[in-house]
Amino acid sequence: MPLVFATPPISLATAHAFAAFFTISYVGSLYLSRTTRLSFKSGATVGARPGEGRAKESEERWRNDPDVIRARLIVVSTSTMLSMVSVYLLVRSVVPHSEIQKDSSAVLASTLSRLGITLDLSPRSLFLTILSCLVAPTLFLGPLYVDFLCGTLPFQRRWSVRGSLLPIVGTWMGVRNYVVGPITEEVVFRACMLSVYHLAGAPRKSMIALTPLAFGAAHLHHAWETYNRYGRTASAARVAIMTTLFQLAYTSLFGFHCAYLFLRTGSLLPPIASHIFCNIMGFPNYSLHVRMFPNRRRLIQLAYILGIAGYIYTMRSWTRADDSLFWPAPGQAARY
C-alpha cells in the first residue's frame, strides 16, 4: 500500500498543469526533430479519384516509414519516462520528510503503486487481474466468432506464426501498434494522468469521463497527415475531418473503458492488455461480417448481442480489487 493522505495534497490546478504537460510532451516529442517529423512534397500527384490516397513520393517521410517509426518510438518512450519521473517528483514533494527518513524507498514504492505498477503475485491477485483483462474480449464476442468461422483464431487452420504472429511483433509497424504504442499511451494517459488527478481529489466520474478526452485529443494531429496523403484538396480535407472525428470519438470512448479499468483495479495491466487486444482486433465491422457469412447471420447477431450484454455485466463483476487506492470499498473512507 502506498503512502496515503486523508485529504488531497495538491490542487486541481496543479493536476491540470501536469495533465497538460503529459499530453503536450507526448505529442510534441513527435515533432521535435527532423527524424521524427513527417514531410510532404507540395504539388504531389493527387489520387485518381476524389477521396483516394495518393502514392508516396521518394523524398517524402510518412508515418509508416520504418525510420520514422524507429525515431518516434525512441522519443515517445523518453517522454513517457519523463512523465513517470514527474509523478515521482510530485509524490516526493508532498510526502512528509519524516516518512522519507523512515524509509528512503517509500516514495518510489508509493509512486509505482499509484502508477498501477504492482508486484502482487498472490494467486487471488493474479486471478482478479486476469479476469479484468478478459472484459474487452467479452465485448468482441461477435468479431471473435467471425474470426472463428474464418479459421483465423490462434492455432486454427488459417493461423500461423509467420502470417499471423510475426506481423504483430516482427515489424516496426507491429511494434508501434501493438507493443510500444499501447504501453506508453496507457502509462501516460491513464497511469500518470489519473494518479495526479486522484492526488487532487478529483471525483471518479470526472476522471473517467474527462481524462479520456486528452487521450482523444492527442490523436488529432493525424488529421494533417491524412490531409497531405490524400492530396491537399477539398476532398482530402473532408476525408481528414471525418477520419479524425471518428478517431476522436473512438479513442475517447476507449479511454473511458481503460480509465474505469485502471481505477477499479488499481493496476496498469488490464488497460494495457485491453489496448493491445483492441488494436489487434480493430473496429468491429458488423455489416461486413454478415455479408461474409449470410447463412450465419442470426448467430453473428446473437454473438454481438451477447458480447454487449456480457461487457455490461463484466465491467462491474470482473473488475474488482481487494484494496484499490482509487476505488475504496463501500463504507471505506477515501484515500489520496
mmCIF file of C-alpha atoms in Angstrom, residues 7-162:
data_model
loop_
_atom_site.group_PDB
_atom_site.id
_atom_site.type_symbol
_atom_site.label_atom_id
_atom_site.label_comp_id
_atom_site.label_asym_id
_atom_site.label_seq_id
_atom_site.Cartn_x
_atom_site.Cartn_y
_atom_site.Cartn_z
ATOM 1 C CA THR A 7 -7.110 14.975 2.199
ATOM 2 C CA PRO A 8 -5.947 15.812 -1.334
ATOM 3 C CA PRO A 9 -2.345 17.066 -1.118
ATOM 4 C CA ILE A 10 -2.410 19.030 -4.391
ATOM 5 C CA SER A 11 -4.885 21.348 -6.117
ATOM 6 C CA LEU A 12 -6.881 20.638 -9.251
ATOM 7 C CA ALA A 13 -4.981 23.451 -10.970
ATOM 8 C CA THR A 14 -1.747 21.556 -10.317
ATOM 9 C CA ALA A 15 -3.281 18.366 -11.695
ATOM 10 C CA HIS A 16 -4.430 20.230 -14.822
ATOM 11 C CA ALA A 17 -0.899 21.557 -15.315
ATOM 12 C CA PHE A 18 0.604 18.081 -15.050
ATOM 13 C CA ALA A 19 -2.023 16.639 -17.401
ATOM 14 C CA ALA A 20 -1.223 19.331 -19.961
ATOM 15 C CA PHE A 21 2.485 18.567 -19.612
ATOM 16 C CA PHE A 22 1.888 14.834 -20.132
ATOM 17 C CA THR A 23 -0.161 15.428 -23.287
ATOM 18 C CA ILE A 24 1.976 18.147 -24.839
ATOM 19 C CA SER A 25 5.262 16.374 -24.152
ATOM 20 C CA TYR A 26 3.990 13.084 -25.592
ATOM 21 C CA VAL A 27 2.569 14.546 -28.793
ATOM 22 C CA GLY A 28 5.142 17.323 -29.054
ATOM 23 C CA SER A 29 8.019 14.843 -28.906
ATOM 24 C CA LEU A 30 6.912 13.577 -32.323
ATOM 25 C CA TYR A 31 7.793 16.927 -33.889
ATOM 26 C CA LEU A 32 10.971 17.910 -32.042
ATOM 27 C CA SER A 33 13.484 16.699 -34.592
ATOM 28 C CA ARG A 34 13.763 16.206 -38.328
ATOM 29 C CA THR A 35 13.958 12.437 -37.874
ATOM 30 C CA THR A 36 10.549 12.302 -36.199
ATOM 31 C CA ARG A 37 8.710 14.898 -38.276
ATOM 32 C CA LEU A 38 6.755 13.954 -41.372
ATOM 33 C CA SER A 39 7.433 15.685 -44.664
ATOM 34 C CA PHE A 40 5.185 16.026 -47.694
ATOM 35 C CA LYS A 41 6.046 17.304 -51.127
ATOM 36 C CA SER A 42 3.998 20.274 -52.241
ATOM 37 C CA GLY A 43 2.205 19.645 -55.518
ATOM 38 C CA ALA A 44 2.460 15.878 -55.181
ATOM 39 C CA THR A 45 0.286 13.820 -57.517
ATOM 40 C CA VAL A 46 -3.312 13.554 -56.335
ATOM 41 C CA GLY A 47 -5.151 10.240 -56.301
ATOM 42 C CA ALA A 48 -7.071 9.214 -59.379
ATOM 43 C CA ARG A 49 -10.461 9.712 -57.694
ATOM 44 C CA PRO A 50 -11.653 12.201 -55.073
ATOM 45 C CA GLY A 51 -11.016 10.811 -51.618
ATOM 46 C CA GLU A 52 -8.401 8.364 -52.867
ATOM 47 C CA GLY A 53 -4.982 8.271 -51.254
ATOM 48 C CA ARG A 54 -2.036 9.156 -53.460
ATOM 49 C CA ALA A 55 1.254 7.356 -53.950
ATOM 50 C CA LYS A 56 4.167 8.318 -51.734
ATOM 51 C CA GLU A 57 6.947 10.373 -53.350
ATOM 52 C CA SER A 58 10.513 9.142 -52.826
ATOM 53 C CA GLU A 59 11.689 12.196 -50.865
ATOM 54 C CA GLU A 60 8.698 12.263 -48.531
ATOM 55 C CA ARG A 61 8.615 10.949 -44.954
ATOM 56 C CA TRP A 62 5.348 9.293 -43.964
ATOM 57 C CA ARG A 63 4.151 7.956 -40.638
ATOM 58 C CA ASN A 64 4.649 4.292 -41.539
ATOM 59 C CA ASP A 65 8.205 4.645 -42.842
ATOM 60 C CA PRO A 66 10.449 2.358 -40.743
ATOM 61 C CA ASP A 67 12.993 5.104 -39.948
ATOM 62 C CA VAL A 68 10.199 7.447 -38.846
ATOM 63 C CA ILE A 69 8.681 4.746 -36.654
ATOM 64 C CA ARG A 70 12.027 3.940 -35.016
ATOM 65 C CA ALA A 71 12.751 7.586 -34.251
ATOM 66 C CA ARG A 72 9.271 8.170 -32.874
ATOM 67 C CA LEU A 73 9.394 5.092 -30.662
ATOM 68 C CA ILE A 74 12.522 6.470 -29.032
ATOM 69 C CA VAL A 75 11.100 9.924 -28.348
ATOM 70 C CA VAL A 76 7.718 8.758 -27.036
ATOM 71 C CA SER A 77 9.460 6.258 -24.774
ATOM 72 C CA THR A 78 11.654 9.081 -23.461
ATOM 73 C CA SER A 79 8.612 11.318 -22.982
ATOM 74 C CA THR A 80 6.859 8.521 -21.103
ATOM 75 C CA MET A 81 9.812 8.123 -18.755
ATOM 76 C CA LEU A 82 9.828 11.894 -18.129
ATOM 77 C CA SER A 83 6.133 11.762 -17.248
ATOM 78 C CA MET A 84 6.768 8.934 -14.776
ATOM 79 C CA VAL A 85 9.672 10.825 -13.225
ATOM 80 C CA SER A 86 7.490 13.921 -12.885
ATOM 81 C CA VAL A 87 4.892 11.880 -10.969
ATOM 82 C CA TYR A 88 7.677 10.597 -8.709
ATOM 83 C CA LEU A 89 8.882 14.153 -8.031
ATOM 84 C CA LEU A 90 5.313 15.271 -7.331
ATOM 85 C CA VAL A 91 4.756 12.449 -4.856
ATOM 86 C CA ARG A 92 8.102 13.191 -3.221
ATOM 87 C CA SER A 93 7.165 16.855 -2.833
ATOM 88 C CA VAL A 94 4.000 16.052 -0.847
ATOM 89 C CA VAL A 95 5.337 13.218 1.324
ATOM 90 C CA PRO A 96 6.448 14.427 4.765
ATOM 91 C CA HIS A 97 10.218 14.430 5.191
ATOM 92 C CA SER A 98 9.862 12.288 8.300
ATOM 93 C CA GLU A 99 8.355 9.478 6.211
ATOM 94 C CA ILE A 100 11.258 9.649 3.776
ATOM 95 C CA GLN A 101 13.732 9.415 6.648
ATOM 96 C CA LYS A 102 11.967 6.304 7.961
ATOM 97 C CA ASP A 103 12.120 4.556 4.590
ATOM 98 C CA SER A 104 14.063 6.042 1.699
ATOM 99 C CA SER A 105 12.336 3.730 -0.789
ATOM 100 C CA ALA A 106 8.829 4.680 0.334
ATOM 101 C CA VAL A 107 8.417 7.426 -2.277
ATOM 102 C CA LEU A 108 9.440 5.155 -5.155
ATOM 103 C CA ALA A 109 7.207 2.332 -3.936
ATOM 104 C CA SER A 110 4.323 4.745 -3.488
ATOM 105 C CA THR A 111 4.831 6.197 -6.977
ATOM 106 C CA LEU A 112 4.903 2.780 -8.645
ATOM 107 C CA SER A 113 1.759 1.741 -6.788
ATOM 108 C CA ARG A 114 -0.044 4.920 -7.855
ATOM 109 C CA LEU A 115 1.019 4.213 -11.444
ATOM 110 C CA GLY A 116 -0.524 0.761 -11.206
ATOM 111 C CA ILE A 117 2.828 -0.998 -11.398
ATOM 112 C CA THR A 118 2.335 -3.621 -8.718
ATOM 113 C CA LEU A 119 4.158 -6.858 -7.993
ATOM 114 C CA ASP A 120 1.456 -8.751 -6.106
ATOM 115 C CA LEU A 121 1.851 -12.312 -7.375
ATOM 116 C CA SER A 122 -0.585 -13.938 -4.976
ATOM 117 C CA PRO A 123 -2.995 -16.369 -6.664
ATOM 118 C CA ARG A 124 -6.039 -14.236 -5.863
ATOM 119 C CA SER A 125 -4.448 -11.046 -7.174
ATOM 120 C CA LEU A 126 -3.362 -12.774 -10.380
ATOM 121 C CA PHE A 127 -6.856 -14.220 -10.833
ATOM 122 C CA LEU A 128 -8.534 -10.825 -10.420
ATOM 123 C CA THR A 129 -6.055 -9.190 -12.822
ATOM 124 C CA ILE A 130 -6.574 -11.851 -15.497
ATOM 125 C CA LEU A 131 -10.343 -11.561 -15.068
ATOM 126 C CA SER A 132 -10.145 -7.810 -15.695
ATOM 127 C CA CYS A 133 -8.118 -8.419 -18.849
ATOM 128 C CA LEU A 134 -10.967 -10.540 -20.261
ATOM 129 C CA VAL A 135 -13.531 -7.719 -20.242
ATOM 130 C CA ALA A 136 -12.551 -6.353 -23.673
ATOM 131 C CA PRO A 137 -12.541 -9.801 -25.347
ATOM 132 C CA THR A 138 -16.060 -10.308 -23.980
ATOM 133 C CA LEU A 139 -17.229 -7.170 -25.812
ATOM 134 C CA PHE A 140 -15.668 -8.525 -29.022
ATOM 135 C CA LEU A 141 -17.527 -11.817 -28.857
ATOM 136 C CA GLY A 142 -19.150 -11.107 -32.251
ATOM 137 C CA PRO A 143 -15.911 -10.360 -34.143
ATOM 138 C CA LEU A 144 -14.201 -13.271 -32.383
ATOM 139 C CA TYR A 145 -16.955 -15.609 -33.544
ATOM 140 C CA VAL A 146 -16.435 -14.411 -37.121
ATOM 141 C CA ASP A 147 -12.700 -14.993 -36.762
ATOM 142 C CA PHE A 148 -13.555 -18.495 -35.586
ATOM 143 C CA LEU A 149 -15.670 -19.036 -38.691
ATOM 144 C CA CYS A 150 -12.756 -17.773 -40.805
ATOM 145 C CA GLY A 151 -10.375 -20.121 -39.018
ATOM 146 C CA THR A 152 -8.002 -17.287 -38.095
ATOM 147 C CA LEU A 153 -8.025 -17.583 -34.300
ATOM 148 C CA PRO A 154 -4.724 -18.775 -32.753
ATOM 149 C CA PHE A 155 -3.889 -22.355 -33.723
ATOM 150 C CA GLN A 156 -6.787 -22.683 -36.154
ATOM 151 C CA ARG A 157 -6.164 -23.841 -39.720
ATOM 152 C CA ARG A 158 -5.579 -20.359 -41.203
ATOM 153 C CA TRP A 159 -3.483 -19.067 -38.336
ATOM 154 C CA SER A 160 0.305 -19.305 -38.489
ATOM 155 C CA VAL A 161 3.312 -17.852 -36.746
ATOM 156 C CA ARG A 162 4.650 -16.326 -39.974
#
